[in-house]
PDB file of C-alpha atoms and ligand atoms in Angstrom:
ATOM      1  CA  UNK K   1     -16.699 245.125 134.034  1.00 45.00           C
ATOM      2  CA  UNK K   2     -17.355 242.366 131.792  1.00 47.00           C
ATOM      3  CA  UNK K   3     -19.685 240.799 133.890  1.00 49.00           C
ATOM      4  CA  UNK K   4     -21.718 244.089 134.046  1.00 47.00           C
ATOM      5  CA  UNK K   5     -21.441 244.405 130.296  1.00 45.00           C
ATOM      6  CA  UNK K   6     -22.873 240.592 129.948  1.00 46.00           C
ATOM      7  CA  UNK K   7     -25.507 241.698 132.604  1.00 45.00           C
ATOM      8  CA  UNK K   8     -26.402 244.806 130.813  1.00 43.00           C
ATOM      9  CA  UNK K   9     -26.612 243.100 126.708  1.00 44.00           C
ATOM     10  CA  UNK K  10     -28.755 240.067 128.781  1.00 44.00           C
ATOM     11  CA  UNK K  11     -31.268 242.440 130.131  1.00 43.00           C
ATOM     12  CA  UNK K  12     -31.796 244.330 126.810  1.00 42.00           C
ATOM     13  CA  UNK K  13     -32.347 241.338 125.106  1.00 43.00           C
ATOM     14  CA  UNK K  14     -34.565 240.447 127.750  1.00 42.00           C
ATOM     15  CA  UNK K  15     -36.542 243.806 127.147  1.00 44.00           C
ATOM     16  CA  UNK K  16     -36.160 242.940 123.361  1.00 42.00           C
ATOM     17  CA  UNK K  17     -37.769 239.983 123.366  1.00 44.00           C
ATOM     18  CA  UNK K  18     -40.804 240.909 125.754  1.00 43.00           C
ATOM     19  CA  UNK K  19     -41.063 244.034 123.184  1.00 43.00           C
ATOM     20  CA  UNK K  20     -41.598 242.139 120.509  1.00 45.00           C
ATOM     21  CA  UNK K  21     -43.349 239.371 121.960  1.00 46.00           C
ATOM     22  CA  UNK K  22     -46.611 242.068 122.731  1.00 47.00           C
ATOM     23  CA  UNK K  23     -46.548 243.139 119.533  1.00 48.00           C
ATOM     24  CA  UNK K  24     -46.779 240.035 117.584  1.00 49.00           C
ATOM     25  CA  UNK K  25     -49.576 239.348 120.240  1.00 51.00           C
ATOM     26  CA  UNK K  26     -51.170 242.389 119.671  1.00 50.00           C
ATOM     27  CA  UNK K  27     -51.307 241.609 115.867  1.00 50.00           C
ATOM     28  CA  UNK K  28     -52.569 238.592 116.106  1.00 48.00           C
ATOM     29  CA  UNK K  29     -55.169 239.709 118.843  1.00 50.00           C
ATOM     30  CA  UNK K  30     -56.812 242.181 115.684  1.00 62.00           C
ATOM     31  CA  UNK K  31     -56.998 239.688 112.943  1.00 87.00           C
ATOM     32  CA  UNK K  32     -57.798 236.740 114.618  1.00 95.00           C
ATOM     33  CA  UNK K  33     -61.988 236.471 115.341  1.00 97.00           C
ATOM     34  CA  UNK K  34     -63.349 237.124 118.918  1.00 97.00           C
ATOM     35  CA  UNK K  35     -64.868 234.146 120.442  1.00 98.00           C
ATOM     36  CA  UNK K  36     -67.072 234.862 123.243  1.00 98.00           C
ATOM     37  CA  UNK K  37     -67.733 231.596 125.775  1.00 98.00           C
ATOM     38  CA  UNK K  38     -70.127 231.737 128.792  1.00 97.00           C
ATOM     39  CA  UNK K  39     -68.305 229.085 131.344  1.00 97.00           C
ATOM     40  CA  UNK K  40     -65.374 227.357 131.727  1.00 97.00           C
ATOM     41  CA  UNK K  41     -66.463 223.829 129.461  1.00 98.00           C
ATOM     42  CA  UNK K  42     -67.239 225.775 126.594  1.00 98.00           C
ATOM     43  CA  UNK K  43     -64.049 227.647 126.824  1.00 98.00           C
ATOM     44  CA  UNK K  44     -62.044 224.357 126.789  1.00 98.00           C
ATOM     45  CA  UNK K  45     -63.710 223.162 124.189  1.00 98.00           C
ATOM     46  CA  UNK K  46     -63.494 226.485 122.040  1.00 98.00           C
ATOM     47  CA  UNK K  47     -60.039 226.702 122.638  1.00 98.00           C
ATOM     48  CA  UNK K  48     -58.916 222.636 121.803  1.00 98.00           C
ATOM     49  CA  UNK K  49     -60.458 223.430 118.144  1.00 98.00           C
ATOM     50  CA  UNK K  50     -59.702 227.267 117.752  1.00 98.00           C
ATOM     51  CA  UNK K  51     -56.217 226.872 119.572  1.00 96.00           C
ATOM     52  CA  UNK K  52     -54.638 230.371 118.803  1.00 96.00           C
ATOM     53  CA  UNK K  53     -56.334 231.116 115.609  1.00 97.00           C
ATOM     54  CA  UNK K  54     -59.138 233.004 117.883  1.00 97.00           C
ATOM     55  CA  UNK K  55     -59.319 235.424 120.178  1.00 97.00           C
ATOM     56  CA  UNK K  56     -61.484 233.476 123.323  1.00 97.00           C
ATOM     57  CA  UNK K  57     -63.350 236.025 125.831  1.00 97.00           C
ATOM     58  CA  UNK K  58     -64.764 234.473 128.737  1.00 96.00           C
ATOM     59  CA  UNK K  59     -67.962 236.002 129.816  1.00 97.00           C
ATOM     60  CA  UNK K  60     -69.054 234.262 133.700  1.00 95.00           C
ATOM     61  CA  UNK K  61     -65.780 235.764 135.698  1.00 92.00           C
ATOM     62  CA  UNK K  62     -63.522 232.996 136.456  1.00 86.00           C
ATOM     63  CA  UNK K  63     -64.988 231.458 140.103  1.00 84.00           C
ATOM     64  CA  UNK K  64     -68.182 232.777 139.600  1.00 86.00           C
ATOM     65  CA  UNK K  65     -71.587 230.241 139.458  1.00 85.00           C
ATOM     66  CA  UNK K  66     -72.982 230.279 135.877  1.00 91.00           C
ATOM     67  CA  UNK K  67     -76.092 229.150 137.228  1.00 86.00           C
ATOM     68  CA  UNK K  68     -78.127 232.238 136.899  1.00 84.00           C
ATOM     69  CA  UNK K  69     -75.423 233.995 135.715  1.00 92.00           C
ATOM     70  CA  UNK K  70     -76.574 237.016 133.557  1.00 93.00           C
ATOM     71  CA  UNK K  71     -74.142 239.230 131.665  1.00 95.00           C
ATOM     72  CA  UNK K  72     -72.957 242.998 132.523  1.00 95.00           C
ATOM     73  CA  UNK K  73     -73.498 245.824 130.167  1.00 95.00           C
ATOM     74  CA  UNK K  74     -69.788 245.295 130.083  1.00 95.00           C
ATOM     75  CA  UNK K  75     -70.018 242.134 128.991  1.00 96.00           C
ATOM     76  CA  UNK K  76     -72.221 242.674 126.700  1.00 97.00           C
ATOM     77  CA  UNK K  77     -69.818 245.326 125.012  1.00 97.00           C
ATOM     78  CA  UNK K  78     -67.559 241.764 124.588  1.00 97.00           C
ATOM     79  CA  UNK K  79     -70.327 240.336 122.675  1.00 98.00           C
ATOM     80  CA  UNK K  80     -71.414 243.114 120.685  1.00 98.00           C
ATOM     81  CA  UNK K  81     -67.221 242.712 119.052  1.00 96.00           C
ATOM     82  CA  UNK K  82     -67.510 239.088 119.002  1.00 98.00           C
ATOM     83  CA  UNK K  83     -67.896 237.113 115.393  1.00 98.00           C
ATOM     84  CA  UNK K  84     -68.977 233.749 117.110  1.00 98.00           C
ATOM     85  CA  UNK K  85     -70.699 233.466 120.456  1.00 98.00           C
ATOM     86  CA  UNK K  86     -70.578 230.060 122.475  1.00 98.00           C
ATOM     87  CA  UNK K  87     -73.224 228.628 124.948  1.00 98.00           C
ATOM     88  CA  UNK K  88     -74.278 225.383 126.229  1.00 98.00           C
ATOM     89  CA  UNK K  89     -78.084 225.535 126.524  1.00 96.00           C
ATOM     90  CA  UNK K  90     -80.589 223.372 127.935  1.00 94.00           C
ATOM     91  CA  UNK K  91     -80.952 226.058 130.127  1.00 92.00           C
ATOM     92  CA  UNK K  92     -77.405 227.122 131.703  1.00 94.00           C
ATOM     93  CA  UNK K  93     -77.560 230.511 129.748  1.00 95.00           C
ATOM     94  CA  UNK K  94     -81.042 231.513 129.280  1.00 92.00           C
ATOM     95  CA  UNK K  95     -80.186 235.050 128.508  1.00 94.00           C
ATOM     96  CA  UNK K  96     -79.294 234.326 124.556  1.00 94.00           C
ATOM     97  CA  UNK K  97     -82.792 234.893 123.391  1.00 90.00           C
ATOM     98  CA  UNK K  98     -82.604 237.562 121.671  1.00 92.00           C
ATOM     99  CA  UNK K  99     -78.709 238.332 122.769  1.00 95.00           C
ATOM    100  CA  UNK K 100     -77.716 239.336 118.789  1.00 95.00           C
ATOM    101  CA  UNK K 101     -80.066 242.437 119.212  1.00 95.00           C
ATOM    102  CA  UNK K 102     -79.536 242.725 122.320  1.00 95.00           C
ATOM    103  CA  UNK K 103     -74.999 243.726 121.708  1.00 96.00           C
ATOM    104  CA  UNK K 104     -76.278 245.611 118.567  1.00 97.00           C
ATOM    105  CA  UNK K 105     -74.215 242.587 116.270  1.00 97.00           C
ATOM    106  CA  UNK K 106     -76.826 241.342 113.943  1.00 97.00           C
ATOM    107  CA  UNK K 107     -73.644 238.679 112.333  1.00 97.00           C
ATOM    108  CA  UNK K 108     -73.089 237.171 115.173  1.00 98.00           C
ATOM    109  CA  UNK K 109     -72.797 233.441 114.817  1.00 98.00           C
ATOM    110  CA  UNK K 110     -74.297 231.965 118.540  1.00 98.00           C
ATOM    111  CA  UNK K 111     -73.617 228.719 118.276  1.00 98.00           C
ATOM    112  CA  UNK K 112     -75.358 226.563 121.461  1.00 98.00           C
ATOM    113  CA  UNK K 113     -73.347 223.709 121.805  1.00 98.00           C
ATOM    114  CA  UNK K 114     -76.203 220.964 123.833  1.00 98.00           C
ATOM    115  CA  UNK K 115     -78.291 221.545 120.516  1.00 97.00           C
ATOM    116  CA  UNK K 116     -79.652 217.955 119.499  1.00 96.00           C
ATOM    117  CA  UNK K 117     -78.192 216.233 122.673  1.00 96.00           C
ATOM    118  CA  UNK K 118     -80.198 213.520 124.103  1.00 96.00           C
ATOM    119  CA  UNK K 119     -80.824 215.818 127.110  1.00 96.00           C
ATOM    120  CA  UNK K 120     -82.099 214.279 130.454  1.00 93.00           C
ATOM    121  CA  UNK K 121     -85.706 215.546 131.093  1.00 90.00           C
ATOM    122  CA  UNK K 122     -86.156 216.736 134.510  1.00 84.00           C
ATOM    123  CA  UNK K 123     -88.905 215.510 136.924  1.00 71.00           C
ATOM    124  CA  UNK K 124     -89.330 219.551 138.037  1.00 63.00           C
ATOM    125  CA  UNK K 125     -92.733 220.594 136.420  1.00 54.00           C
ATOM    126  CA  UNK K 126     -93.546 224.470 134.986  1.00 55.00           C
ATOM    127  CA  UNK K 127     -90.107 226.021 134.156  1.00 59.00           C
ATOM    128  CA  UNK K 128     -90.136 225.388 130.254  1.00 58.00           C
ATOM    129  CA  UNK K 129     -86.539 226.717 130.440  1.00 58.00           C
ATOM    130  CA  UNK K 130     -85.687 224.281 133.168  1.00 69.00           C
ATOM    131  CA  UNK K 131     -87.478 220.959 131.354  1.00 85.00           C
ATOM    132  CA  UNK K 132     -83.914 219.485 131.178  1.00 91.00           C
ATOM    133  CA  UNK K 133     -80.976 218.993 133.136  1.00 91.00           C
ATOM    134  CA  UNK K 134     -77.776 221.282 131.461  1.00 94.00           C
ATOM    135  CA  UNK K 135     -74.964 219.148 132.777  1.00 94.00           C
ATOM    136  CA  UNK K 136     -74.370 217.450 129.374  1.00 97.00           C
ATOM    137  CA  UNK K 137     -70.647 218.542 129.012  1.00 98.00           C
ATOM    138  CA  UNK K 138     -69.721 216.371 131.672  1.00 97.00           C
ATOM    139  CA  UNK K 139     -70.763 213.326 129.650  1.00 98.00           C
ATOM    140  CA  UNK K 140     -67.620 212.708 127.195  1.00 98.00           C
ATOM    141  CA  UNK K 141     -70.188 211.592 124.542  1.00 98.00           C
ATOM    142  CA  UNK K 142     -71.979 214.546 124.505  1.00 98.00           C
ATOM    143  CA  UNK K 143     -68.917 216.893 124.402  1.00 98.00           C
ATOM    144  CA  UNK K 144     -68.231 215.177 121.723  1.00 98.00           C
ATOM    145  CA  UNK K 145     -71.283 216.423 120.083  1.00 98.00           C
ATOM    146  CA  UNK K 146     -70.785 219.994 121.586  1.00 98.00           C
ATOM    147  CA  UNK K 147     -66.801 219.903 120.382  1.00 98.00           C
ATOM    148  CA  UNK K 148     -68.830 219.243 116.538  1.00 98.00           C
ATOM    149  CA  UNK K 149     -70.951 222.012 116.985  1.00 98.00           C
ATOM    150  CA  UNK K 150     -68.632 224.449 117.937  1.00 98.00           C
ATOM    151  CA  UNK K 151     -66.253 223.537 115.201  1.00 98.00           C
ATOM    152  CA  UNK K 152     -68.752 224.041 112.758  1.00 98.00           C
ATOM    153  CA  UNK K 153     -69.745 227.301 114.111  1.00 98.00           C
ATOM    154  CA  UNK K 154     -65.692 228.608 113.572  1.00 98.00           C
ATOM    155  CA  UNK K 155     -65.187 227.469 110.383  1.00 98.00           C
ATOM    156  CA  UNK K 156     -68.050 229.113 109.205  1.00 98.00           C
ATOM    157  CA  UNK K 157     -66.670 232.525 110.812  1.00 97.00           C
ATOM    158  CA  UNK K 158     -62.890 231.692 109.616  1.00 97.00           C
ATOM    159  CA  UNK K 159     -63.135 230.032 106.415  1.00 97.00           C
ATOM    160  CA  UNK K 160     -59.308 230.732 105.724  1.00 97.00           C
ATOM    161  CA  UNK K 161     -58.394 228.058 108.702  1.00 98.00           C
ATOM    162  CA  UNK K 162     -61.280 225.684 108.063  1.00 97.00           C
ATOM    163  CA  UNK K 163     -59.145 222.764 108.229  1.00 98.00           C
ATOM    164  CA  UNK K 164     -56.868 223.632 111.097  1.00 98.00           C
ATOM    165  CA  UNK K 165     -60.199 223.800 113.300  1.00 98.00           C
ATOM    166  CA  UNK K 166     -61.153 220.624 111.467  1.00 98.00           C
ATOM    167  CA  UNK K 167     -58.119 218.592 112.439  1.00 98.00           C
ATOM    168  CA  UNK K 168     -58.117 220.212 115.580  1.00 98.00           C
ATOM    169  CA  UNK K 169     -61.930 218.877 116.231  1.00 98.00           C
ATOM    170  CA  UNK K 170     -61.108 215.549 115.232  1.00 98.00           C
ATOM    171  CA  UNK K 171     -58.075 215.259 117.318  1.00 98.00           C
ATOM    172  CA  UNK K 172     -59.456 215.775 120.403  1.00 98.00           C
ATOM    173  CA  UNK K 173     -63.033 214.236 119.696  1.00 98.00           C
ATOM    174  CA  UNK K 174     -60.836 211.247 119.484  1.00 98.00           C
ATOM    175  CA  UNK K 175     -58.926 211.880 122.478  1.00 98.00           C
ATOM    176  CA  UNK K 176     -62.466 212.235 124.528  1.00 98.00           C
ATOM    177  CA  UNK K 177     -63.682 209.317 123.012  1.00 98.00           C
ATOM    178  CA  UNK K 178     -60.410 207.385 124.167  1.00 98.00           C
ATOM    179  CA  UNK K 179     -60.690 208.481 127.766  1.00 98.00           C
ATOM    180  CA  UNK K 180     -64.600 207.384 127.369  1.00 98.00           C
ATOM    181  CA  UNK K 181     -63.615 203.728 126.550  1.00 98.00           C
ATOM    182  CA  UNK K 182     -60.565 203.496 128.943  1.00 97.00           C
ATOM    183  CA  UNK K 183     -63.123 203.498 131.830  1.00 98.00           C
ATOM    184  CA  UNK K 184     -66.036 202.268 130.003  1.00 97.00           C
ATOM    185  CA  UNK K 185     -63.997 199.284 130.582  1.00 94.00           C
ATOM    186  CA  UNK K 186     -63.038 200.314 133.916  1.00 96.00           C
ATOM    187  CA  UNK K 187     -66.217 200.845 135.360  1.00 96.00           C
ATOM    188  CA  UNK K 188     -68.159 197.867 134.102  1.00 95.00           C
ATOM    189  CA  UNK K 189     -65.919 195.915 136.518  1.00 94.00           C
ATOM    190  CA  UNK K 190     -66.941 197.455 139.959  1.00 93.00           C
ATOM    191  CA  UNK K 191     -69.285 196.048 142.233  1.00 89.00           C
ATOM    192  CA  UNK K 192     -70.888 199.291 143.557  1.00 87.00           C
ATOM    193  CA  UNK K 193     -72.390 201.748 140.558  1.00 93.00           C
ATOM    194  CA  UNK K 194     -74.175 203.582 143.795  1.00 93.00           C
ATOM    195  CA  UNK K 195     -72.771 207.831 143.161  1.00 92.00           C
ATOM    196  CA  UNK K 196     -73.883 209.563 145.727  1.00 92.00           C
ATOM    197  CA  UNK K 197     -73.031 213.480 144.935  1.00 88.00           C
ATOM    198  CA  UNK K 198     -73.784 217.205 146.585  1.00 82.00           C
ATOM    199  CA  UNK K 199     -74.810 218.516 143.681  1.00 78.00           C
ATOM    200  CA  UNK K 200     -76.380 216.909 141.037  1.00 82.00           C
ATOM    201  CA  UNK K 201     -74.331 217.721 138.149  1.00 88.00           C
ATOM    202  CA  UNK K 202     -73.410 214.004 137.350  1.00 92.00           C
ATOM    203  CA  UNK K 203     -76.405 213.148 136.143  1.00 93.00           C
ATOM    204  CA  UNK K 204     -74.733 212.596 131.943  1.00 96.00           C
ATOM    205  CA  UNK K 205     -71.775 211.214 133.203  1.00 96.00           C
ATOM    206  CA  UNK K 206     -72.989 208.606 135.261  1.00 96.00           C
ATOM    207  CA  UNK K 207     -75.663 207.598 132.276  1.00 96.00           C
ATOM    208  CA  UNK K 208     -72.561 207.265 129.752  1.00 97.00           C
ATOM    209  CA  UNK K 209     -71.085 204.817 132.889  1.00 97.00           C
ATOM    210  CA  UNK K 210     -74.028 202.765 134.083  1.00 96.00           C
ATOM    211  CA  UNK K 211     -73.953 204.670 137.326  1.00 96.00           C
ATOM    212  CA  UNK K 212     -76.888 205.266 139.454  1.00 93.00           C
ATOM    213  CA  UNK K 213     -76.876 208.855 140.788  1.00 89.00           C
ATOM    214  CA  UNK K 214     -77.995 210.683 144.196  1.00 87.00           C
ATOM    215  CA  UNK K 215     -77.706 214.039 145.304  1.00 82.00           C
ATOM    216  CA  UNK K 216     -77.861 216.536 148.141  1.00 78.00           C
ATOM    217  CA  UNK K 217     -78.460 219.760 145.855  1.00 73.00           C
ATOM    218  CA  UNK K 218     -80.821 219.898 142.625  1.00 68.00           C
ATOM    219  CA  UNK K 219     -79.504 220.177 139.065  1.00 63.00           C
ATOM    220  CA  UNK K 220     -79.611 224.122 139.389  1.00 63.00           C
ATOM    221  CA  UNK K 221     -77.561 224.102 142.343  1.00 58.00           C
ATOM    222  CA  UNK K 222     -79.800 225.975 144.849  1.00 62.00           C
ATOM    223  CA  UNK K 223     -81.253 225.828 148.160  1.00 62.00           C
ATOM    224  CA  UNK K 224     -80.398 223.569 151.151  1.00 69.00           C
ATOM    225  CA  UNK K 225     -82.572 219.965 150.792  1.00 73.00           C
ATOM    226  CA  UNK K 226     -85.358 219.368 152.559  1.00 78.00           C
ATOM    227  CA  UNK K 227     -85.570 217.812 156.148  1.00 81.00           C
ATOM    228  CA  UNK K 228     -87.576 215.243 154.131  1.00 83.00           C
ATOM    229  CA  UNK K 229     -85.388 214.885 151.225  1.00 80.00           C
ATOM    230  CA  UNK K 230     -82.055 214.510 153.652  1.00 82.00           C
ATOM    231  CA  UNK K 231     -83.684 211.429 155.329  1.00 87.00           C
ATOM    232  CA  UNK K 232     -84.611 210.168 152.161  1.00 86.00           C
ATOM    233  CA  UNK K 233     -81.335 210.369 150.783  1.00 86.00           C
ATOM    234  CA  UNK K 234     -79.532 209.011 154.225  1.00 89.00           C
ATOM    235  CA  UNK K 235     -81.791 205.901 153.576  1.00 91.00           C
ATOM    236  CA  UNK K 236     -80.273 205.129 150.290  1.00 90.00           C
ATOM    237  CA  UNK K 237     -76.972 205.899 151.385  1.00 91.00           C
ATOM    238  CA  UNK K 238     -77.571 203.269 154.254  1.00 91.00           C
ATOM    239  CA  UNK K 239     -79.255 200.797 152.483  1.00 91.00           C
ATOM    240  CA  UNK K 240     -76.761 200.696 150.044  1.00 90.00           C
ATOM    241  CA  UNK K 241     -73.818 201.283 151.904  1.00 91.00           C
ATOM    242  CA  UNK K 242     -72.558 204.368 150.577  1.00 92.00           C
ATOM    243  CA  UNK K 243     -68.600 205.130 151.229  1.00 93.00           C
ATOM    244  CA  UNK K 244     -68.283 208.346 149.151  1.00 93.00           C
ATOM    245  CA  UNK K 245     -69.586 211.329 148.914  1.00 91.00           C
ATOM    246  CA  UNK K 246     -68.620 213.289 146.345  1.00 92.00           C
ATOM    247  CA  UNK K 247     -68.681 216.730 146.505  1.00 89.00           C
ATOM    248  CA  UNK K 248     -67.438 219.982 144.672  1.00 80.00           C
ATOM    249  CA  UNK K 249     -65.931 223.425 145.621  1.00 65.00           C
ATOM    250  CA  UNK K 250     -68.677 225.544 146.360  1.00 58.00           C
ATOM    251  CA  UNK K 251     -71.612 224.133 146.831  1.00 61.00           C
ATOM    252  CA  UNK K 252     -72.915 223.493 150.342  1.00 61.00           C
ATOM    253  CA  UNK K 253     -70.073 221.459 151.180  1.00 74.00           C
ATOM    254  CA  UNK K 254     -71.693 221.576 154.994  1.00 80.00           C
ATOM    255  CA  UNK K 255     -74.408 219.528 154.378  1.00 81.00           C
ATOM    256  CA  UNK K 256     -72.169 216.929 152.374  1.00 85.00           C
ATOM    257  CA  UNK K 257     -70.074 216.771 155.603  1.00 86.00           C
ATOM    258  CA  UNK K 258     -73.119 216.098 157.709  1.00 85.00           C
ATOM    259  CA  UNK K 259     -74.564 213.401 155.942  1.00 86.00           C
ATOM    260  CA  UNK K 260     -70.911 211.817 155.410  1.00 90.00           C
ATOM    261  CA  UNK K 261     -70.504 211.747 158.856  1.00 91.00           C
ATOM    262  CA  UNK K 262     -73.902 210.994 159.876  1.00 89.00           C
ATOM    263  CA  UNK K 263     -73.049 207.511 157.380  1.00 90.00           C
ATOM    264  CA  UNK K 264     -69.445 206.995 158.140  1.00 92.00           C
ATOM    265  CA  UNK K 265     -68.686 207.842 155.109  1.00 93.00           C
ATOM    266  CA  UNK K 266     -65.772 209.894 153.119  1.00 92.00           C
ATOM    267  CA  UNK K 267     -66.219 213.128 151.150  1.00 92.00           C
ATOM    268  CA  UNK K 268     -64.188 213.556 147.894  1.00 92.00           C
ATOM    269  CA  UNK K 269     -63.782 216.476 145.522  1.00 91.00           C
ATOM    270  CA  UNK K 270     -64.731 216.283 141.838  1.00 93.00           C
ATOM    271  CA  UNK K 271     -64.577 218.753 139.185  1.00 93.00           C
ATOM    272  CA  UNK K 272     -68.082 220.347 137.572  1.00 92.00           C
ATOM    273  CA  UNK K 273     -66.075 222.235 134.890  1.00 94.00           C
ATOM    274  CA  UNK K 274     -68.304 225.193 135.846  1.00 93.00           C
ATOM    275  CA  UNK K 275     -65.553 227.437 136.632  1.00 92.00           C
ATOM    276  CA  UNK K 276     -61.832 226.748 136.256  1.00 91.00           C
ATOM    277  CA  UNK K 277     -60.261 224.753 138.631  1.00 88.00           C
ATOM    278  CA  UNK K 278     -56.445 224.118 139.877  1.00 87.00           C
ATOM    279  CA  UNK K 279     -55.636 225.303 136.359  1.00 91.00           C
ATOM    280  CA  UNK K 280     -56.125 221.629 134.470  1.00 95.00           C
ATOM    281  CA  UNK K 281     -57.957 221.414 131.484  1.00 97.00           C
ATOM    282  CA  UNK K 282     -61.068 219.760 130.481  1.00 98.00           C
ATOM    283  CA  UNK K 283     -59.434 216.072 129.769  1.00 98.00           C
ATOM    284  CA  UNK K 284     -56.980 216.594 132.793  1.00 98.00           C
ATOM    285  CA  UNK K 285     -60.138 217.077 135.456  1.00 97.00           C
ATOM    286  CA  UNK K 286     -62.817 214.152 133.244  1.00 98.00           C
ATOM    287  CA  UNK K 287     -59.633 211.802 134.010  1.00 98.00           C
ATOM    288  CA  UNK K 288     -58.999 213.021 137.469  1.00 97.00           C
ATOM    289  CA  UNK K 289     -63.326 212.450 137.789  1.00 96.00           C
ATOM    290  CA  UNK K 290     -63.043 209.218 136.835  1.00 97.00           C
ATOM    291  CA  UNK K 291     -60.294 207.420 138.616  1.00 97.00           C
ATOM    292  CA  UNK K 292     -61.651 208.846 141.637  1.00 96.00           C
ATOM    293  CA  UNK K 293     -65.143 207.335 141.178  1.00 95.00           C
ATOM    294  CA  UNK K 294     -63.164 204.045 140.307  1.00 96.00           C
ATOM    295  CA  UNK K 295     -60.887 204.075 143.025  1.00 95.00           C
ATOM    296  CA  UNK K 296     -64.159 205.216 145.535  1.00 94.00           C
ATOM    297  CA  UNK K 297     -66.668 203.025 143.936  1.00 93.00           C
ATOM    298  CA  UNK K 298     -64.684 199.333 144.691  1.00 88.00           C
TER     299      UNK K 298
HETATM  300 ZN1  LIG A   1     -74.202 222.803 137.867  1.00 88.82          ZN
END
């Protein structure tokens, strides 16, 4: 009987708890400002500086391809409530025009994050919207950059916890620029700077690392290569004896496999940050990136 009793007071306190638990979240949820994100970077980076003083709402569905990606009316109903929107730019979300008047929220703050990067021109000619290659978040000096801008953008919507996102910013600004020198250092060191990828995301990151960078896909992640292109590309990967390919979920991991094979070579997963993946966060994946290429690259 007493054990029941024991069993019984444990499960209401259970309940209890989980009672009160939603309601302090649902508090929270109304005072705190929405912050609407388009992919997966800009949500880690929202989220290291606004930590749970906002209210994050992802727009590109979790595994989806942002390339391309345009929103729902139902996700524009999540922007037309949100204080502060977040994009990259340089061409990954080229519906934010006019995206204030288009959610009927004339104050919203849209912060794009890639504004005054040193952006890598692309050699593509006649999209104006495609003149540069987006992938700057996966350069750790120009998240840096983005992680400033986004900052900014929150404490001018939250003025009451200005310096909570400023510490916040500054902490982990310095914890990407830590993981930037670790394998600065790193990297200098190998023999091969040869990164042969299936799509060509990489493009910032190997520029911050003195790499030299190949791909199977373009920057916008569409279309199988060219007959042309693929022999091209086997060329380089022979003449400079490439061991590694390194590929990502989702994009045409098939023709990655061929030419691996076709060269003797490896394929190896690395993380875009276009999407979440295996639940790790920003740092977590640009760490996991980087001691693969060092480990692949000797
Ligand atoms: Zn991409």
């Amino acid at each position: 009987m007493k054990k029941l009793l024991t069993l019984v007071a444990f499960i209401l306190l259970l309940a209890g708890t989980g009672c009160s638990a939603r309601t302090d979240r649902a508090e929270k949820k109304d005072s705190r400002p929405v912050v609407a994100v388009s992919f997966n970077a800009m949500k880690e980076f929202t989220a290291a500086v606004g930590g749970e003083y906002i209210n994050i709402v992802s727009l590109v569905p979790e595994g989806a391809e942002p390339h391309g990606f345009q929103p729902t009316p139902e996700q524009m109903k999540k922007i037309h409530h949100a204080r502060v929107l977040v994009v990259h730019g340089l061409g990954m979300e080229p519906w934010t025009g006019n995206v204030a008047q288009a959610a009927d929220n004339p104050d919203l703050i849209v912060v794009e994050a890639s504004r005054g990067i040193d952006a890598i021109p692309l050699e593509e000619e006649g999209n104006e919207q495609r003149a540069y290659d987006p992938h700057a978040w996966l350069s750790l000096k120009c998240a840096r950059q983005e992680v400033e801008h986004i900052a900014s953008a929150l404490e001018q919507a939250d003025p009451a916890h200005k310096e909570i996102y400023r510490r916040n910013a500054e902490a982990y600004k310095g914890e990407l620029e830590k993981l930037r020198q670790e394998y600065e250092e790193k990297i200098s060191r190998l023999p091969h700077k040869e990164f042969v990828a299936g799509h060509a995301a990489f493009a910032y990151l190997c520029r911050d690392f003195g790499l030299h960078m190949n791909s199977i896909e373009s920057v916008f992640a569409e279309g199988e290569p060219s007959a042309r292109q693929l022999t091209r590309l086997l060329d380089y990967c022979k003449a400079h004896h490439i061991r590694t390919i390194f590929t990502e979920s989702g994009v045409s991991p098939k023709t990655s496999l061929t030419l691996a094979r076709e060269i003797g070579a490896q394929t190896v997963p690395v993380y875009t940050m276009e999407t979440s993946e295996n639940g790790k966060s920003y740092l977590e994946r640009m760490r996991s990136n980087l001691e693969k290429i060092y480990q692949h690259l000797q």
